[in-house]
Short mmCIF file of C-alpha atoms and ligand atoms in Angstrom, two decimals:
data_model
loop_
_atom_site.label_atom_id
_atom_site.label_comp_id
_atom_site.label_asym_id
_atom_site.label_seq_id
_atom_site.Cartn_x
_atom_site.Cartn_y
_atom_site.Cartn_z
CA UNK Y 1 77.03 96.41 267.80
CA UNK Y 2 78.41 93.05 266.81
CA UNK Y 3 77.49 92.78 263.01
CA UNK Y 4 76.38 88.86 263.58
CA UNK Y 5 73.58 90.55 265.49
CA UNK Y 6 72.12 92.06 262.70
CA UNK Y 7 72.00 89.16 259.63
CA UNK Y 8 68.84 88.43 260.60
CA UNK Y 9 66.45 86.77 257.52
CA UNK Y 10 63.29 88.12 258.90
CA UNK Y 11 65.03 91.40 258.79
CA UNK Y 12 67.84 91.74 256.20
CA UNK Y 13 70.51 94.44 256.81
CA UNK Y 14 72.40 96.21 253.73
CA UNK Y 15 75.84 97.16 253.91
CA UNK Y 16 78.56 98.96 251.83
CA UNK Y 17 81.79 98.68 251.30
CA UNK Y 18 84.83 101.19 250.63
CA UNK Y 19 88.31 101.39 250.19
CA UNK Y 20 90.34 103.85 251.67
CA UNK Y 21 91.27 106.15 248.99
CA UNK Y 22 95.18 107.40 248.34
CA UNK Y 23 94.87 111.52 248.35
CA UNK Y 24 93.27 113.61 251.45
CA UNK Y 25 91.07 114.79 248.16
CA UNK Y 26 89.80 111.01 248.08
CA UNK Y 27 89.12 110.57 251.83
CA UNK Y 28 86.62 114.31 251.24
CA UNK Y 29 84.70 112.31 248.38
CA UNK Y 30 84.59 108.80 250.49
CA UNK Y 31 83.07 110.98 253.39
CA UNK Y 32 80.59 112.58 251.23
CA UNK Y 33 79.47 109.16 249.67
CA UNK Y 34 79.02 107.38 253.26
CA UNK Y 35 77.14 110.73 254.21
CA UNK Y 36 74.69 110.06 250.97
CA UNK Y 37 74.33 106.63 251.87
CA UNK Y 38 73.27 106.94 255.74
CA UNK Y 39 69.72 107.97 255.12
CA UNK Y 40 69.49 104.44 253.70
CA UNK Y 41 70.19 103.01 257.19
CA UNK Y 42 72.52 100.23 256.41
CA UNK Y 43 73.51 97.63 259.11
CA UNK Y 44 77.01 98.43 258.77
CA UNK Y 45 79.91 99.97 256.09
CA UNK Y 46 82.99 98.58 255.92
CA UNK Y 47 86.30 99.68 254.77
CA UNK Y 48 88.75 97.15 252.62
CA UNK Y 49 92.23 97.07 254.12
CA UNK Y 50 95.49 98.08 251.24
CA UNK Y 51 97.64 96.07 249.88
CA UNK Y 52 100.73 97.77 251.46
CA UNK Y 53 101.59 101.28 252.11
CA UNK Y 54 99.66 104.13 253.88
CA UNK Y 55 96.49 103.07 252.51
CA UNK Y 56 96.43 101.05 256.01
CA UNK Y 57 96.29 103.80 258.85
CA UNK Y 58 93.34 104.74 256.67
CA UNK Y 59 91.45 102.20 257.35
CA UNK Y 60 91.84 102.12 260.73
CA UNK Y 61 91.31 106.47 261.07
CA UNK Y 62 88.35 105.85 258.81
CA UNK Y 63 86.52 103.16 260.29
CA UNK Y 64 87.13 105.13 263.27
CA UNK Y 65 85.72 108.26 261.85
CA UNK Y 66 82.62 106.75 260.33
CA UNK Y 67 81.54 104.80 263.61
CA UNK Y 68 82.62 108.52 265.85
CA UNK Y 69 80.99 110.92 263.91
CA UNK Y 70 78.01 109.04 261.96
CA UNK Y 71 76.74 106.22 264.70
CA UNK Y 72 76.82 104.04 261.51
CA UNK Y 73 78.81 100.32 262.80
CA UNK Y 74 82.06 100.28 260.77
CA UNK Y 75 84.08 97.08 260.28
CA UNK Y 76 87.44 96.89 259.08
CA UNK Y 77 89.11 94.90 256.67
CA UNK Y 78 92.52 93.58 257.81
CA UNK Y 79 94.92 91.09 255.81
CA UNK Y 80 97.80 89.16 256.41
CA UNK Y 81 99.66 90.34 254.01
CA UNK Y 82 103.04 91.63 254.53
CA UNK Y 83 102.47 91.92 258.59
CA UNK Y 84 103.78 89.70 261.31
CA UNK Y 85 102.00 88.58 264.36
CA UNK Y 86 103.36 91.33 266.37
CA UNK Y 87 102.02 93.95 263.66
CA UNK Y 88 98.83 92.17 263.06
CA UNK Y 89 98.56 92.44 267.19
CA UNK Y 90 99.04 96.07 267.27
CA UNK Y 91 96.44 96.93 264.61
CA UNK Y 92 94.01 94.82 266.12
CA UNK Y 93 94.52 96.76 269.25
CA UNK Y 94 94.37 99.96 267.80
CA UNK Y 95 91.23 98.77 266.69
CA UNK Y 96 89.89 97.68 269.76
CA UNK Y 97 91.01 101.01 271.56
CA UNK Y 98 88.50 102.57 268.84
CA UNK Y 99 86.22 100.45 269.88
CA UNK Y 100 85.64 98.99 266.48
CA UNK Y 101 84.05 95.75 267.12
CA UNK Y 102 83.78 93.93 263.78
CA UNK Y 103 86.78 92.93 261.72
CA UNK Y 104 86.40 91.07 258.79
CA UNK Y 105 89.96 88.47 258.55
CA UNK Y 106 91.31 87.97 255.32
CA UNK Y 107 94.69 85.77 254.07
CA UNK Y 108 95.13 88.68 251.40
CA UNK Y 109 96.12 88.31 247.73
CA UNK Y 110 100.35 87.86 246.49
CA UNK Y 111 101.56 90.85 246.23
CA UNK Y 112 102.05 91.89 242.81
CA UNK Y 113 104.87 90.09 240.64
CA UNK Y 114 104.54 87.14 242.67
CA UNK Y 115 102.14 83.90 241.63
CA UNK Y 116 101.92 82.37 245.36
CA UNK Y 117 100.98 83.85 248.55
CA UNK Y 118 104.31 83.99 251.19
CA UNK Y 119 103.77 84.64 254.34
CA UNK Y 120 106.50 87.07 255.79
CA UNK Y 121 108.59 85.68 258.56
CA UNK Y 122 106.55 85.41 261.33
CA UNK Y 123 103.42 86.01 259.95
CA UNK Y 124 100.40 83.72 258.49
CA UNK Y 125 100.02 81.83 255.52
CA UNK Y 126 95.96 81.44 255.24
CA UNK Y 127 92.94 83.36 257.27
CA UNK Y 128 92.16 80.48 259.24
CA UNK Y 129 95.49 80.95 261.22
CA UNK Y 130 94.55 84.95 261.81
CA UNK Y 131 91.08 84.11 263.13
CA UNK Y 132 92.63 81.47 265.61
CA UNK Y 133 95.10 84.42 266.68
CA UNK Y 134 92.15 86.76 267.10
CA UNK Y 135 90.61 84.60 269.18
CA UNK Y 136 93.42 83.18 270.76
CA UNK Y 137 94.88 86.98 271.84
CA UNK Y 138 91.64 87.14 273.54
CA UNK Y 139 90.01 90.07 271.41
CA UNK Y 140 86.34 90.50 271.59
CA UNK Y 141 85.83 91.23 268.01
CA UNK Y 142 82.72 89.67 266.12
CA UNK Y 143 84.84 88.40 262.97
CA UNK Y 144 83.67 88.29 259.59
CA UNK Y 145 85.44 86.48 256.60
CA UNK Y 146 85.23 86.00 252.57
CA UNK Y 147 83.67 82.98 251.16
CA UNK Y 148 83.90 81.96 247.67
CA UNK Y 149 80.22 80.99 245.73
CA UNK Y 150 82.43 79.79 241.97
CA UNK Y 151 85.51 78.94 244.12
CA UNK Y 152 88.54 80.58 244.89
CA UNK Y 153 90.89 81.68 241.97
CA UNK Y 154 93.77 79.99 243.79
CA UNK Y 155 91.92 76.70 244.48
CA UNK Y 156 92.00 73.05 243.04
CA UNK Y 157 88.56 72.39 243.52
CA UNK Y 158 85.27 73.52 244.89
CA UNK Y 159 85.41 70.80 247.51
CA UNK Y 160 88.98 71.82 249.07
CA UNK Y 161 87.91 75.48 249.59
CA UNK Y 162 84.72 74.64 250.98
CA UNK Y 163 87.11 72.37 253.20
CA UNK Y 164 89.60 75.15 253.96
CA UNK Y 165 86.50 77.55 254.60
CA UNK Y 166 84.53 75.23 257.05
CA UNK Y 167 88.29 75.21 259.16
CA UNK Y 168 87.98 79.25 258.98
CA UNK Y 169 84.86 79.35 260.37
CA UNK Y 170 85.40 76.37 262.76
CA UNK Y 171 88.71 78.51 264.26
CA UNK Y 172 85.85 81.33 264.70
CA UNK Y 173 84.41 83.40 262.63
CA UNK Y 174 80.70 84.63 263.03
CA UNK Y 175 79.58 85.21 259.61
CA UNK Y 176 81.26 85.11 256.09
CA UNK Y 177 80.30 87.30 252.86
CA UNK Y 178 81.07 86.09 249.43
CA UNK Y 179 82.90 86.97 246.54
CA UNK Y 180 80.76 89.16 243.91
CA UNK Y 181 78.87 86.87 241.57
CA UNK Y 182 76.47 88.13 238.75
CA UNK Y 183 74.37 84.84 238.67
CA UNK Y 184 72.20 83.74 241.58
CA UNK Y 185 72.63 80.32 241.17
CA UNK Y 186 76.04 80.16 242.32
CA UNK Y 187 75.32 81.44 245.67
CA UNK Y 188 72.43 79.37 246.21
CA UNK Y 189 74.13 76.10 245.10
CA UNK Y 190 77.05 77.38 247.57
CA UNK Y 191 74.95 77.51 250.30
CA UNK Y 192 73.95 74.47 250.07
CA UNK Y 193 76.75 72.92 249.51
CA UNK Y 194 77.94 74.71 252.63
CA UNK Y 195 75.44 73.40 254.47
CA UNK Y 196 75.80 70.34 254.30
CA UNK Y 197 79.50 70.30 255.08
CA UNK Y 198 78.23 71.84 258.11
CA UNK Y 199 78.82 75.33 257.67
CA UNK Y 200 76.52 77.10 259.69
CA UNK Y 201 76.99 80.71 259.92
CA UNK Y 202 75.33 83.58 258.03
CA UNK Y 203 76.50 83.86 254.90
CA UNK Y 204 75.63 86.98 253.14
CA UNK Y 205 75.99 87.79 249.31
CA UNK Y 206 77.96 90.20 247.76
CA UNK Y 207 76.84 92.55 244.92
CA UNK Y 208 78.53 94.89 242.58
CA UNK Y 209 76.52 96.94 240.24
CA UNK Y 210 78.08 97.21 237.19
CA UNK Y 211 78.69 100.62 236.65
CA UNK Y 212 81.76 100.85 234.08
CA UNK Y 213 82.41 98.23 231.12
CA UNK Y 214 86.32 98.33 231.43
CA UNK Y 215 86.20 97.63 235.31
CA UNK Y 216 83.94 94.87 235.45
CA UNK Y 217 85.74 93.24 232.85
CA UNK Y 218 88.96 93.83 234.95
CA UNK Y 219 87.01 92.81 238.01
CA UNK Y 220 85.85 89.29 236.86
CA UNK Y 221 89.23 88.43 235.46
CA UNK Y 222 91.07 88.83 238.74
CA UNK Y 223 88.60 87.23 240.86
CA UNK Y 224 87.08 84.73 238.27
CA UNK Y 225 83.20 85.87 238.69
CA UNK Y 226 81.52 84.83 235.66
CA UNK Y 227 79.16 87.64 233.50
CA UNK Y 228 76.19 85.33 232.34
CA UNK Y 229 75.84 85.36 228.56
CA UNK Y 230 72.79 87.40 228.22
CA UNK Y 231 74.18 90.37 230.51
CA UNK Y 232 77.36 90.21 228.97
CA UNK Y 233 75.85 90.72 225.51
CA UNK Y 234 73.72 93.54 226.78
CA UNK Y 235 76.47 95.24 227.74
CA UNK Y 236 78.52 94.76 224.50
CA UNK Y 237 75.53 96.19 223.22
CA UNK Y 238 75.79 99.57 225.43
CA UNK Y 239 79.37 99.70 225.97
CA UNK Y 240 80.05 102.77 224.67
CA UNK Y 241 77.22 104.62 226.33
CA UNK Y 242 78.02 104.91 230.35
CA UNK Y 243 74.88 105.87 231.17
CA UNK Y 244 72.92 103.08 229.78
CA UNK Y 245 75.86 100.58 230.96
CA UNK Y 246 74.57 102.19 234.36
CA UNK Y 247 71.24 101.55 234.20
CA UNK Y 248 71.50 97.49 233.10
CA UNK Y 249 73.97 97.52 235.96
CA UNK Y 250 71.90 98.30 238.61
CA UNK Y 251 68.28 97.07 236.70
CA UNK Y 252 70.08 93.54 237.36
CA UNK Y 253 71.67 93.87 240.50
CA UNK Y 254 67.95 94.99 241.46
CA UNK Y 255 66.96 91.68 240.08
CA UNK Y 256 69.30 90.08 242.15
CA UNK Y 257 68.40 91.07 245.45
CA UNK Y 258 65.19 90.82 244.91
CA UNK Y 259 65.78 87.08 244.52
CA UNK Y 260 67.82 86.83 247.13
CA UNK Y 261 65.85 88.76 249.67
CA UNK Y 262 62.37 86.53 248.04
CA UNK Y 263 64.85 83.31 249.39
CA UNK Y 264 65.53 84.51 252.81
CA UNK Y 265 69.30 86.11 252.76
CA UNK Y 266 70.42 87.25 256.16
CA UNK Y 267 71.75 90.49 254.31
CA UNK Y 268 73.29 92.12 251.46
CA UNK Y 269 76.72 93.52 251.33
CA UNK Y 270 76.90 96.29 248.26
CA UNK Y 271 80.81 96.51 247.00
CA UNK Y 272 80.15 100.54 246.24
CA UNK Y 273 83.32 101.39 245.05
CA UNK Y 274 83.27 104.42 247.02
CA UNK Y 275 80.32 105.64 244.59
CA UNK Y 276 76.72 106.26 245.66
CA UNK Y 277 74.39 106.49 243.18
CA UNK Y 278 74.17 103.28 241.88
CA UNK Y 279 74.02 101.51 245.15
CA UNK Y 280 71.57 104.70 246.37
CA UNK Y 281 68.71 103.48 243.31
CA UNK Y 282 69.06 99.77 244.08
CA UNK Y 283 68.20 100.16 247.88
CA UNK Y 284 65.94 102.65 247.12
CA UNK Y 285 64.18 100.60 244.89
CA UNK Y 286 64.30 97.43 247.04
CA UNK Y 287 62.64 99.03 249.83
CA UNK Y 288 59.76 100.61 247.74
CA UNK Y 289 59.01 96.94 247.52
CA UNK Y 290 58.93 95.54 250.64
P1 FAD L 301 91.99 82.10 252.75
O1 FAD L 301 90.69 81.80 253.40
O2 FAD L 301 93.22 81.94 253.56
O3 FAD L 301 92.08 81.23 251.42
C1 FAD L 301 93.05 81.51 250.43
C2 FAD L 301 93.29 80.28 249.57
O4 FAD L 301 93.97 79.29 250.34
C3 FAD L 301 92.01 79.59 249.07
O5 FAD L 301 92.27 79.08 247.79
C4 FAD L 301 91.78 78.48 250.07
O6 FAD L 301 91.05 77.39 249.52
C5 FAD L 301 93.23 78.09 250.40
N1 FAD L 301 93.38 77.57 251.76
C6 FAD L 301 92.86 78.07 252.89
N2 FAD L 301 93.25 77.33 253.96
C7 FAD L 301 94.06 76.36 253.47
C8 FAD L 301 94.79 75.28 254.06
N3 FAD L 301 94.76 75.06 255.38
N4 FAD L 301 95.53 74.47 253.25
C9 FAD L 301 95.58 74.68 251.90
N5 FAD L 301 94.90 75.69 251.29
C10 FAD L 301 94.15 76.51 252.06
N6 FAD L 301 91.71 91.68 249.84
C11 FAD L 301 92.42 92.69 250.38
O7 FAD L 301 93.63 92.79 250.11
N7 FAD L 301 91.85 93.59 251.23
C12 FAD L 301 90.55 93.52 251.59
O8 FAD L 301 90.08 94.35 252.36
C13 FAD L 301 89.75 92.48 251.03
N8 FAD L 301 88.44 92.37 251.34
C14 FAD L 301 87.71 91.32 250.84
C15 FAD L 301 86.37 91.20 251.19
C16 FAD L 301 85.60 90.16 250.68
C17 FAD L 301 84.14 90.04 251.09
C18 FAD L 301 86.17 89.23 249.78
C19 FAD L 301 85.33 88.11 249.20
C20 FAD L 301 87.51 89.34 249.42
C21 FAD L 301 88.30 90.38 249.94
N9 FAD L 301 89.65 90.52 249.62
C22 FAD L 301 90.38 91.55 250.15
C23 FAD L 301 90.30 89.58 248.69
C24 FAD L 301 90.99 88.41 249.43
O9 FAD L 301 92.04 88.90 250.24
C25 FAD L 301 91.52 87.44 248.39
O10 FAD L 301 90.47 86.80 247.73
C26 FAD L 301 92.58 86.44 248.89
O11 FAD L 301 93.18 85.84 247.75
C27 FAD L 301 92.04 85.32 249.77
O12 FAD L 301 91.75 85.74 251.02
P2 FAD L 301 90.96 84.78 252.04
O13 FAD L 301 90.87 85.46 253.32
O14 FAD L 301 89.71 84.27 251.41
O15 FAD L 301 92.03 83.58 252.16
#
């Protein structure tokens, strides 16, 4: 199933995202999570794509896996980093003989130690040039890519990324899913905004439940996500008890998608962290309601 089939506002799909874990050990625990999560029907799961390393067959075996054994669509991540066009080729065809038939297209982040993003020799320097390869190599993949509703952490301004995105999706990609944000308003006003620079494809929201002080702290500082006030003083408040940190975690993520879903999103994409539970109460409770 081509995932731009199923953002749908009159029927919202939910979707979760892993990473492939390091240790045999955390592939066990990943398959037990997506196993937890399937009775909650999501659209599709997708797996994030390493920065380097053997991390990388994993996605590919595991998006495999999930899509073989549990009929649940799987999309992979895939980034430019470190890979030529020649690599990029043969993972994309790896994918295809798996018949995988989402990819989400990503530039990638520098790799550590190093402030700018350097293509290797022979490879790409943004996203935009990886969808136009996609498409160009004549795969049939539906492709998804990341959006930005504060702006990217590397960009000048607002404007230019929403510039630099509307070439991404012009080169041909089907949907885009956005950054984690903790306040509403940014995605709406990004919308917007992307509409009328004549963006036109789904764009679906991105939510992480806070589940762990340290992390989401960690989190926002990387990708530059801001905590609104209030919740950030809440959880100063809680800090040092996990469990209550986990319940104002997911009692305003639930808020969030419920105003989101109220304003006609095409669907949510839940950054699980390879956890259930937290993700597991939120749907839960958003479907009691509908
Ligand atoms: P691009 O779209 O290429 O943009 C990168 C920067 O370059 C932006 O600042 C943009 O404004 C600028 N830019 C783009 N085109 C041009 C141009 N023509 N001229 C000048 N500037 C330009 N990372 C991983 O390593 N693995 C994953 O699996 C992964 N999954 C992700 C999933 C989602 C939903 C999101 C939101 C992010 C994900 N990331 C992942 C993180 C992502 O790789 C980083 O945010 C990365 O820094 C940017 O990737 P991109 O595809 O958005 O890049």
């Amino acid at each position: 199933m081509k995932i731009r089939n199923c953002l749908n506002p009159s029927q919202p799909c939910f979707s979760f995202e892993f990473f492939p874990p390091k240790t045999d050990a955390g592939v066990a625990s990943l398959l037990r999570t997506v196993e937890e999560l399937a009775p909650l029907n999501p659209g599709f799961v997708s797996v994030t794509y390493g920065a380097g390393g053997s991390t990388r067959d994993r996605t590919v075996e595991l998006v495999t896996h999930i899509k073989q054994h549990t009929g649940i669509e799987a999309m992979a991540h895939l980034t430019c980093v470190g890979h030529t066009r020649d690599e990029l080729r043969d993972v994309l065809r790896r994918l295809a003989a798996a018949r995988i038939e989402n990819v989400l297209v990503l530039r990638g982040d520098p790799p550590q130690g190093q402030q700018t993003f350097e293509p290797v020799p022979g490879g790409f320097r943004y996203a935009e040039e990886l969808v136009r390869f996609v498409r160009e190599e004549d795969f049939n993949f539906c492709l998804g890519g990341a959006c930005y509703p504060e702006g990217h952490v590397e960009t000048a301004s607002r404007e230019d990324d929403l510039k630099h995105l509307k070439a991404k999706v012009d080169a041909g990609m089907d949907f885009v899913v956005t950054q984690l944000f903790f306040d509403n308003a940014f995605y709406f006003d990004f919308v917007e905004r992307a509409r009328r620079a004549g963006i036109n494809v789904p764009i679906v929201p991105g939510i992480m439940p806070i589940t762990n002080y340290e992390q989401v702290q960690r989190f926002t500082r990387m990708c530059g996500a801001t905590v609104p006030m209030r919740l950030a003083l809440q959880m100063e408040r809680v800090k040092d008890q996990p469990d209550a940190v986990v319940q104002l975690g997911v009692a305003h993520a639930t808020v969030q998608c419920m105003e989101l879903l109220a304003r006609g999103v095409p669907g949510i994409h839940f950054y699980t962290l390879n956890k259930s539970p937290a993700t597991r109460m939120i749907v839960s409770a958003l479907r009691a309601r509908s």
